[in-house]
């Protein structure tokens, strides 16, 4: 009964380094999402995948890329990390209008 | 700024009722949600309401929806220390994407 699993939970990067945030769900959900959370700004959508094989930009896609590897997995890649990407990143999934299921988050610091 | 707006802070005495307010802008939103985030954790779905409803009650939680004013509220009866958290209002715009407010930090004092 894992739900949405994100790895890693914490990460510190140097400016210019790259990394991939992993997300997997075991609920057979069609749609998956990546959000970032910054103080006082709520959650902002980075990218989403409405179904396996499709990805679309959200509100703040610059500096990120995504891959919907299969129905279960949706990864977020930072090619060249910047301090402005310091944030908490959440993955979520859903199949219906009854709300999203969120992972526990990845806390990323870029120095 | 966000399309969904909430006040940022609420302080309430233990045992009192808490009311968290939210305004949204998209009248075509079909579902509206309340999420709870405890420190260091992800968001947990508390409750949701379909746009053709005015009210939904679930144990200590009451959601009121005023579509005319695009106003959503969450009332927590008999607020407990475990209710201290950030509460997010969110709207669904028919495209499986949720838009979130900035969150209301609720502090329960003894």
Short mmCIF file of C-alpha atoms in Angstrom, two decimals, chain A:
data_model
loop_
_atom_site.label_atom_id
_atom_site.label_comp_id
_atom_site.label_asym_id
_atom_site.label_seq_id
_atom_site.Cartn_x
_atom_site.Cartn_y
_atom_site.Cartn_z
CA UNK A 1 0.00 0.00 0.00
CA UNK A 2 2.83 2.39 -0.91
CA UNK A 3 0.85 4.94 -2.97
CA UNK A 4 3.28 7.45 -4.51
CA UNK A 5 6.97 6.95 -3.77
CA UNK A 6 9.57 9.64 -4.40
CA UNK A 7 13.33 9.32 -4.27
CA UNK A 8 15.52 10.78 -2.98
CA UNK A 9 13.97 12.49 0.04
CA UNK A 10 16.80 15.02 0.36
CA UNK A 11 19.45 16.25 -2.05
CA UNK A 12 22.08 18.98 -2.13
CA UNK A 13 23.46 19.96 -5.53
CA UNK A 14 26.08 22.40 -6.67
CA UNK A 15 25.10 24.96 -9.29
CA UNK A 16 25.39 23.39 -12.73
CA UNK A 17 25.05 19.79 -11.60
CA UNK A 18 22.31 17.58 -12.97
CA UNK A 19 20.02 15.11 -11.28
CA UNK A 20 16.85 13.13 -11.77
CA UNK A 21 14.02 12.93 -9.27
CA UNK A 22 12.19 9.63 -9.38
CA UNK A 23 8.50 9.02 -8.81
CA UNK A 24 6.53 5.78 -8.92
CA UNK A 25 2.90 4.99 -8.13
CA UNK A 26 1.28 1.61 -7.59
CA UNK A 27 -2.37 2.65 -7.90
CA UNK A 28 -2.69 2.17 -11.67
CA UNK A 29 -3.36 5.89 -12.08
CA UNK A 30 -3.33 7.37 -15.56
CA UNK A 31 -2.18 10.91 -14.78
CA UNK A 32 0.97 12.02 -13.00
CA UNK A 33 2.29 15.43 -12.01
CA UNK A 34 5.33 17.27 -10.73
CA UNK A 35 4.86 20.31 -8.50
CA UNK A 36 7.27 22.53 -6.65
CA UNK A 37 6.43 24.15 -3.33
CA UNK A 38 7.98 27.42 -2.24
CA UNK A 39 7.10 29.38 0.91
CA UNK A 40 4.03 31.57 0.49
CA UNK A 41 3.47 30.44 -3.11
CA UNK A 42 1.51 27.24 -2.78
CA UNK A 43 2.21 24.50 -5.27
CA UNK A 44 3.11 25.31 -8.84
CA UNK A 45 2.79 22.76 -11.62
CA UNK A 46 6.04 22.04 -13.45
CA UNK A 47 5.03 19.26 -15.86
CA UNK A 48 2.30 16.70 -16.08
CA UNK A 49 1.48 13.52 -17.94
CA UNK A 50 -2.21 13.00 -18.60
CA UNK A 51 -1.60 9.43 -19.72
CA UNK A 52 1.23 7.07 -20.52
CA UNK A 53 3.13 8.36 -23.54
CA UNK A 54 2.18 12.03 -23.15
CA UNK A 55 3.78 14.91 -21.28
CA UNK A 56 2.89 18.60 -21.15
CA UNK A 57 4.28 21.77 -19.66
CA UNK A 58 2.73 23.28 -16.61
CA UNK A 59 3.09 26.70 -15.09
CA UNK A 60 6.87 26.72 -14.43
CA UNK A 61 8.60 24.26 -16.83
CA UNK A 62 11.81 26.18 -17.56
CA UNK A 63 14.94 24.36 -16.45
CA UNK A 64 13.22 20.97 -16.18
CA UNK A 65 12.53 17.95 -18.34
CA UNK A 66 10.34 14.92 -17.68
CA UNK A 67 9.99 11.34 -18.82
CA UNK A 68 6.93 9.15 -18.44
CA UNK A 69 8.84 5.88 -18.46
CA UNK A 70 5.74 3.69 -18.18
CA UNK A 71 2.37 3.92 -16.48
CA UNK A 72 3.94 3.69 -13.02
CA UNK A 73 6.93 6.00 -13.31
CA UNK A 74 7.34 9.71 -14.02
CA UNK A 75 10.77 11.29 -13.57
CA UNK A 76 11.84 14.94 -13.36
CA UNK A 77 15.29 15.98 -14.54
CA UNK A 78 17.26 19.10 -13.78
CA UNK A 79 19.95 19.38 -16.47
CA UNK A 80 21.89 22.27 -14.94
CA UNK A 81 20.71 23.10 -11.45
CA UNK A 82 20.37 26.72 -10.36
CA UNK A 83 19.85 28.18 -6.86
CA UNK A 84 16.36 29.28 -7.97
CA UNK A 85 15.47 25.58 -8.18
CA UNK A 86 15.93 25.15 -4.45
CA UNK A 87 12.51 23.93 -3.41
CA UNK A 88 10.44 21.01 -2.24
CA UNK A 89 9.28 18.87 -5.15
CA UNK A 90 6.13 16.79 -5.02
CA UNK A 91 4.96 14.10 -7.36
CA UNK A 92 1.25 13.26 -7.53
CA UNK A 93 -1.04 10.93 -9.43
CA UNK A 94 -4.75 10.57 -10.12
CA UNK A 95 -7.22 8.72 -12.29
CA UNK A 96 -10.42 10.53 -11.45
CA UNK A 97 -11.63 13.86 -10.19
CA UNK A 98 -11.50 12.68 -6.61
CA UNK A 99 -8.22 14.36 -5.85
CA UNK A 100 -4.57 13.63 -6.19
CA UNK A 101 -2.39 11.31 -4.16
CA UNK A 102 0.90 12.97 -3.29
CA UNK A 103 4.30 11.60 -2.50
CA UNK A 104 6.17 12.74 0.60
CA UNK A 105 8.38 15.13 -1.33
CA UNK A 106 12.03 15.71 -2.27
CA UNK A 107 13.78 18.56 -0.51
CA UNK A 108 16.36 19.95 -2.93
CA UNK A 109 18.96 22.57 -2.11
CA UNK A 110 21.15 24.06 -4.86
CA UNK A 111 24.23 25.88 -3.59
#
